[in-house]
């Protein structure tokens, strides 16, 4: 009984698309990240950049000397919506439909394996609305029994540029056509055949709307072989521009292209153009171009003025116009060798087009941007001869013209208009890039550096001199294989600047878990561990340190006994000698409810000085709230029964009593909210008072508040709607206008009421349904009968965001401590064009680490309050006080996240903003003991994923790494690509000289040029020692040529057979690939890190590598780990698993071995038991045991896994998983006395196996019992077994075992997974009662009619996670933690409280086993 959940959402981009989605006039960007769909708008902001910076990225890296900053306009993406879907998105397309809800275009989404979903934007609900879903995964569409599975063939989506139809190529040779209705369309008859299952194929749509006409017509499926018998091996297709009927071009071949059979399959690809007749479901071939190079793989349609299509290959680019005329360009010397097709030769370019990105720059000349995987940027230009294309040229963009970042690790590009591009990152951060084409000697300026959104777009006005004259006399290109002019030295005329970046954690090749002190995690709570990951490629490669909690940088502290509330201010003064550097806070008010006093202090050089002058009275009572008014020249202090104001010298300016006879009134102020010049007071008798500060600073009570009498108000908040986002105006305004300040009040037994302070006679907005916490809040919403109401205790309206974008949020705190965020938006209802205010519930879940219990009072838990802090490290955030202090942080490109604060002094009773020279833009936190500490957010850290992420750049691709605790150093296995030379040895005589050689394939000659310069690239590793404090590499160890590091582990090895002394040493496994005809070899290195004399002025260089042992192995060393308790290591070398021990003479003595199958992908050990898991890349998982005693026969429990140490040592096979399981990573998952193994395969599935020798189906333990299967979006590459601390009652409820049981194996565990999409996930066992409760919730959430959660795109979460397994052995389905996390937010009442507590325990790794 396990539960799987994603800790972070995918960050690697799968596809992107620019279209008018929110409305017909907006320009939006849609980004797909595996199972996440994000919608962005764009905002132009002024950014200061320095020479060498290029962008405003907050991540530090080595840069040249900074000069005076330059102010430019940059484009920033702003997140509009983010949606988790129950599927894997593969492609996006834009469709212009009739009568869309928003007026914009629709979005067509292709999903794995053969699904299409058509969605539009619903402005009324401010979310996606599914129009239809089309499924083509039936067995009747598979074809022949020997046809490949749908999951084995990548589907392709193509949409007609005029939105007449879309095509989905799926399976081996199937093509689904989805026609879309146009204005002059007549719908097909009902008897028309429908191939493929379709939802919403009637006029009834998925979301319940009934339009007059459907936006699509019945789809049909064609066999490409029936379309044309020559389409046996389709490669790629795309719809073309400027055709009257839907027309697509397709690359195909009659034989499968193969580089190994190049002589027989040299030019076998053909390009054919077909026009579609949607009514007759037929097609006609217009033209065909045959004998094309075998390596063409993509058809890119070109719009005017170029038209036609660009065919992209690995060695060439070919343009085919509408008449079938072709012009090609060879970009390297291999194009001539691999093809006889007529190409213009430009071999000096030496380009590798594998994995390149090509995107139109939307210029009048048709120039296109070409980005290579290496990060090189080129401009593809078309030469015109009249109206036709006569040739292609490529011009490089110099590195000096690319400012801001290296363009490596990208996967897609989308033009977002106005000279800007979005570059989606698969391995590195995604980029928003502005470009500019220089004209003559004009000043170099980025395309995005001009003006705001309302300014004219000057970048579309390109220099006409660059365009060819339509009737000009242009010299035609020479005949076949002519060499074009080398223009690499010409001025390209383009410059690029990075405007912004979106964080991407991919590729997560390796992962290590450490606690906050750098130790290996040993019974550490999930929220306290430090997860270290390797991410990125090229110059963007780095090591990332991730923590669930924010660990702020601490500043000055103050000891103020019995204090439970503080406020700090920057008081202005006319005295020129007063030090207010940059608005530093110089006044601190400290209130104590125990002593019922308030002390005033001045902050001088980070120290508190008690105020003795002035009229401040500490004995006046504890302060409820405090603020400054009149531009910081006066302090307002709210006490229980009066309000006081002080001058900047703390001289008393006014006492405003709230009652005429305060002694006879029991009511006191319990809450206050400020929005200059107004003060809102909520009293304990549930009444409200509203004050206003006059220009003189005197406080006066607002009159005309008769409406508020007789009502019971729970909480209130003021908000200055300066940008008129709420658009709430009273019917009549008083003479005493209140600006645009709004007052939000929660009424007992009713709901939300909003008042405009210019007229308080009636509310301008009423939403009684807010007490139900609905997903969409409007005045018309009413809760269903029987749904319990929530008891709201506090409301705060404040802005959340960063320096790029801030927006108001309505934050509610319920009596159950649930915190809900609402975002306001304007929408018109259907049938009414007038827009009205609505609120959208933000899908941000708050699961506090420590939930309050009935036995805990407020003194133990600490008071929980919401505190608005407008500037903490550049973020406008909300602080949540209490025993689990939390910050609500939002970045412009992400949703708001609840991120806990790491602090040792709990609970935190109060927090407030604080700014000083030592702690700029920080905050103060007050513990219950009276300790007041200042802190700030760590510089350059990222919070856009809900985790605190710190990047340490590694100057090379980090494939493997580890951490050496004694020296506090990272050991990095970095790779770089080097040219590969054919070996000139006894086995390969004469290869190194080039020329014609005898090929081992079919006897045909292999021709290589004598002066070949474009050599193959192979990885070569180097070992680096990285200091995480200074972020500098202090030592390196170079490996042999073409030697790659496959494993790095810091192991506690025995260094002496005599003394049995142990020491943490670094074990490194490598592999050397020498070609296809020679076996691979490997080596095992053992290093120590020793202290040395550091370099002058470089104290971080005080450690170096010292090689202890080096052993050459026959076969690649693919995995290393510790084994047993003797200080030995086990290595997967070739087809053997071998245990080795380190000797004094520096050799690795073999101790025991076992023969394996094909290729070991990973070896894992269960610490302290001698048990090992071996994952084979083709033959499944094996359970092995080291030094098994003869008495340990029969059933083996975890208590039996403390084996006797025998001589000789042995490795013993205990059990196997089913064969044909391609293991990518695996891990043990012990649970009490039961032993489980979690295995991830390359088919994106997780398997849970159990080892139970007494079960009859296990065949005496030789077979691992498959408990369940769980589908995931992407198969992880690394895993880690995390020991979780037991709960207070876990030790009593876990099954009792013998006294000598290894407690590490019986305490709670969880397995963390790291996927190449940047997703971190966890799977953990659950007790039966918790599992059954969550299973019942999951069943409810899987039902779309329940309405508890949104099933975006019309997808079925149950089918997506479809569990398979042998349930006769006691297996159960794995719970979907993502679905539970999304759905539990909508559960109300006491059931919702319990459900959120259970889900929170799972998400925080604190499951109670009682």
PDB file of N, CA and C in Angstrom, residues 47 78 180 235 279 294 336 413 479 509 518-519 587 642 671 740 755 802 829 894 912 1001 1044 1140 1210 1369:
ATOM      1  N   UNK A  47      14.635  47.429 -17.264  1.00  0.00           N
ATOM      2  CA  UNK A  47      15.623  46.640 -16.539  1.00  0.00           C
ATOM      3  C   UNK A  47      16.984  47.294 -16.674  1.00  0.00           C
ATOM      4  N   UNK A  78       4.470  36.555 -17.841  1.00  0.00           N
ATOM      5  CA  UNK A  78       3.655  36.582 -16.624  1.00  0.00           C
ATOM      6  C   UNK A  78       2.656  35.434 -16.710  1.00  0.00           C
ATOM      7  N   UNK A 180     -12.457  20.932 -39.240  1.00  0.00           N
ATOM      8  CA  UNK A 180     -13.057  21.977 -38.424  1.00  0.00           C
ATOM      9  C   UNK A 180     -14.076  22.742 -39.260  1.00  0.00           C
ATOM     10  N   UNK A 235       7.986   9.646 -42.491  1.00  0.00           N
ATOM     11  CA  UNK A 235       8.984  10.270 -41.614  1.00  0.00           C
ATOM     12  C   UNK A 235       8.408  11.489 -40.915  1.00  0.00           C
ATOM     13  N   UNK A 279     -14.658  16.433 -47.771  1.00  0.00           N
ATOM     14  CA  UNK A 279     -15.999  15.886 -47.945  1.00  0.00           C
ATOM     15  C   UNK A 279     -15.952  14.444 -48.436  1.00  0.00           C
ATOM     16  N   UNK A 294      18.959  10.519 -47.351  1.00  0.00           N
ATOM     17  CA  UNK A 294      18.319   9.603 -46.424  1.00  0.00           C
ATOM     18  C   UNK A 294      18.107  10.213 -45.038  1.00  0.00           C
ATOM     19  N   UNK A 336      28.021  15.427 -49.146  1.00  0.00           N
ATOM     20  CA  UNK A 336      28.427  14.935 -50.462  1.00  0.00           C
ATOM     21  C   UNK A 336      28.701  13.440 -50.431  1.00  0.00           C
ATOM     22  N   UNK A 413      11.142  26.560 -30.290  1.00  0.00           N
ATOM     23  CA  UNK A 413      11.156  28.020 -30.377  1.00  0.00           C
ATOM     24  C   UNK A 413       9.798  28.488 -30.867  1.00  0.00           C
ATOM     25  N   UNK A 479      25.864  25.396 -61.190  1.00  0.00           N
ATOM     26  CA  UNK A 479      25.274  24.071 -61.375  1.00  0.00           C
ATOM     27  C   UNK A 479      25.483  23.226 -60.132  1.00  0.00           C
ATOM     28  N   UNK A 509      20.531  14.155 -13.834  1.00  0.00           N
ATOM     29  CA  UNK A 509      21.212  12.892 -14.089  1.00  0.00           C
ATOM     30  C   UNK A 509      21.599  12.174 -12.812  1.00  0.00           C
ATOM     31  N   UNK A 518      24.830  18.652   5.710  1.00  0.00           N
ATOM     32  CA  UNK A 518      25.663  18.007   4.718  1.00  0.00           C
ATOM     33  C   UNK A 518      25.881  16.548   4.960  1.00  0.00           C
ATOM     34  N   UNK A 519      25.249  15.965   5.970  1.00  0.00           N
ATOM     35  CA  UNK A 519      25.377  14.546   6.258  1.00  0.00           C
ATOM     36  C   UNK A 519      24.511  13.757   5.308  1.00  0.00           C
ATOM     37  N   UNK A 587      13.184  52.848  13.984  1.00  0.00           N
ATOM     38  CA  UNK A 587      12.299  52.797  15.136  1.00  0.00           C
ATOM     39  C   UNK A 587      11.737  51.382  15.257  1.00  0.00           C
ATOM     40  N   UNK A 642      -7.868  52.728  22.363  1.00  0.00           N
ATOM     41  CA  UNK A 642      -7.569  54.050  21.840  1.00  0.00           C
ATOM     42  C   UNK A 642      -6.497  53.937  20.765  1.00  0.00           C
ATOM     43  N   UNK A 671      -8.064  43.658  15.861  1.00  0.00           N
ATOM     44  CA  UNK A 671      -7.455  43.589  14.531  1.00  0.00           C
ATOM     45  C   UNK A 671      -7.479  44.965  13.907  1.00  0.00           C
ATOM     46  N   UNK A 740      -9.450  55.396  -4.177  1.00  0.00           N
ATOM     47  CA  UNK A 740      -9.939  54.102  -4.648  1.00  0.00           C
ATOM     48  C   UNK A 740      -9.606  53.025  -3.623  1.00  0.00           C
ATOM     49  N   UNK A 755     -16.700  47.321   0.403  1.00  0.00           N
ATOM     50  CA  UNK A 755     -17.177  48.696   0.432  1.00  0.00           C
ATOM     51  C   UNK A 755     -16.154  49.599  -0.225  1.00  0.00           C
ATOM     52  N   UNK A 802       6.621  39.751  -7.539  1.00  0.00           N
ATOM     53  CA  UNK A 802       8.012  40.192  -7.480  1.00  0.00           C
ATOM     54  C   UNK A 802       8.127  41.545  -8.162  1.00  0.00           C
ATOM     55  N   UNK A 829     -20.678  37.481 -18.084  1.00  0.00           N
ATOM     56  CA  UNK A 829     -21.464  36.255 -18.174  1.00  0.00           C
ATOM     57  C   UNK A 829     -22.001  36.095 -19.584  1.00  0.00           C
ATOM     58  N   UNK A 894       5.220  31.943 -12.000  1.00  0.00           N
ATOM     59  CA  UNK A 894       4.796  30.766 -11.250  1.00  0.00           C
ATOM     60  C   UNK A 894       3.608  31.124 -10.382  1.00  0.00           C
ATOM     61  N   UNK A 912       7.453  40.880  10.832  1.00  0.00           N
ATOM     62  CA  UNK A 912       7.214  42.172  10.198  1.00  0.00           C
ATOM     63  C   UNK A 912       8.382  42.478   9.277  1.00  0.00           C
ATOM     64  N   UNK A1001      30.827  -4.012 -43.049  1.00  0.00           N
ATOM     65  CA  UNK A1001      29.423  -4.159 -43.405  1.00  0.00           C
ATOM     66  C   UNK A1001      29.298  -4.484 -44.886  1.00  0.00           C
ATOM     67  N   UNK A1044      34.681   7.916 -19.628  1.00  0.00           N
ATOM     68  CA  UNK A1044      33.565   8.626 -19.021  1.00  0.00           C
ATOM     69  C   UNK A1044      33.310   8.059 -17.631  1.00  0.00           C
ATOM     70  N   UNK A1140      34.792  -5.999  -3.824  1.00  0.00           N
ATOM     71  CA  UNK A1140      36.236  -5.741  -3.737  1.00  0.00           C
ATOM     72  C   UNK A1140      36.546  -5.047  -2.420  1.00  0.00           C
ATOM     73  N   UNK A1210      30.465 -14.766   0.028  1.00  0.00           N
ATOM     74  CA  UNK A1210      29.719 -15.191  -1.153  1.00  0.00           C
ATOM     75  C   UNK A1210      28.668 -14.163  -1.516  1.00  0.00           C
ATOM     76  N   UNK A1369      -1.785 -11.762  -4.964  1.00  0.00           N
ATOM     77  CA  UNK A1369      -0.723 -11.888  -3.972  1.00  0.00           C
ATOM     78  C   UNK A1369      -0.851 -10.809  -2.904  1.00  0.00           C
TER      79      UNK A1369
END
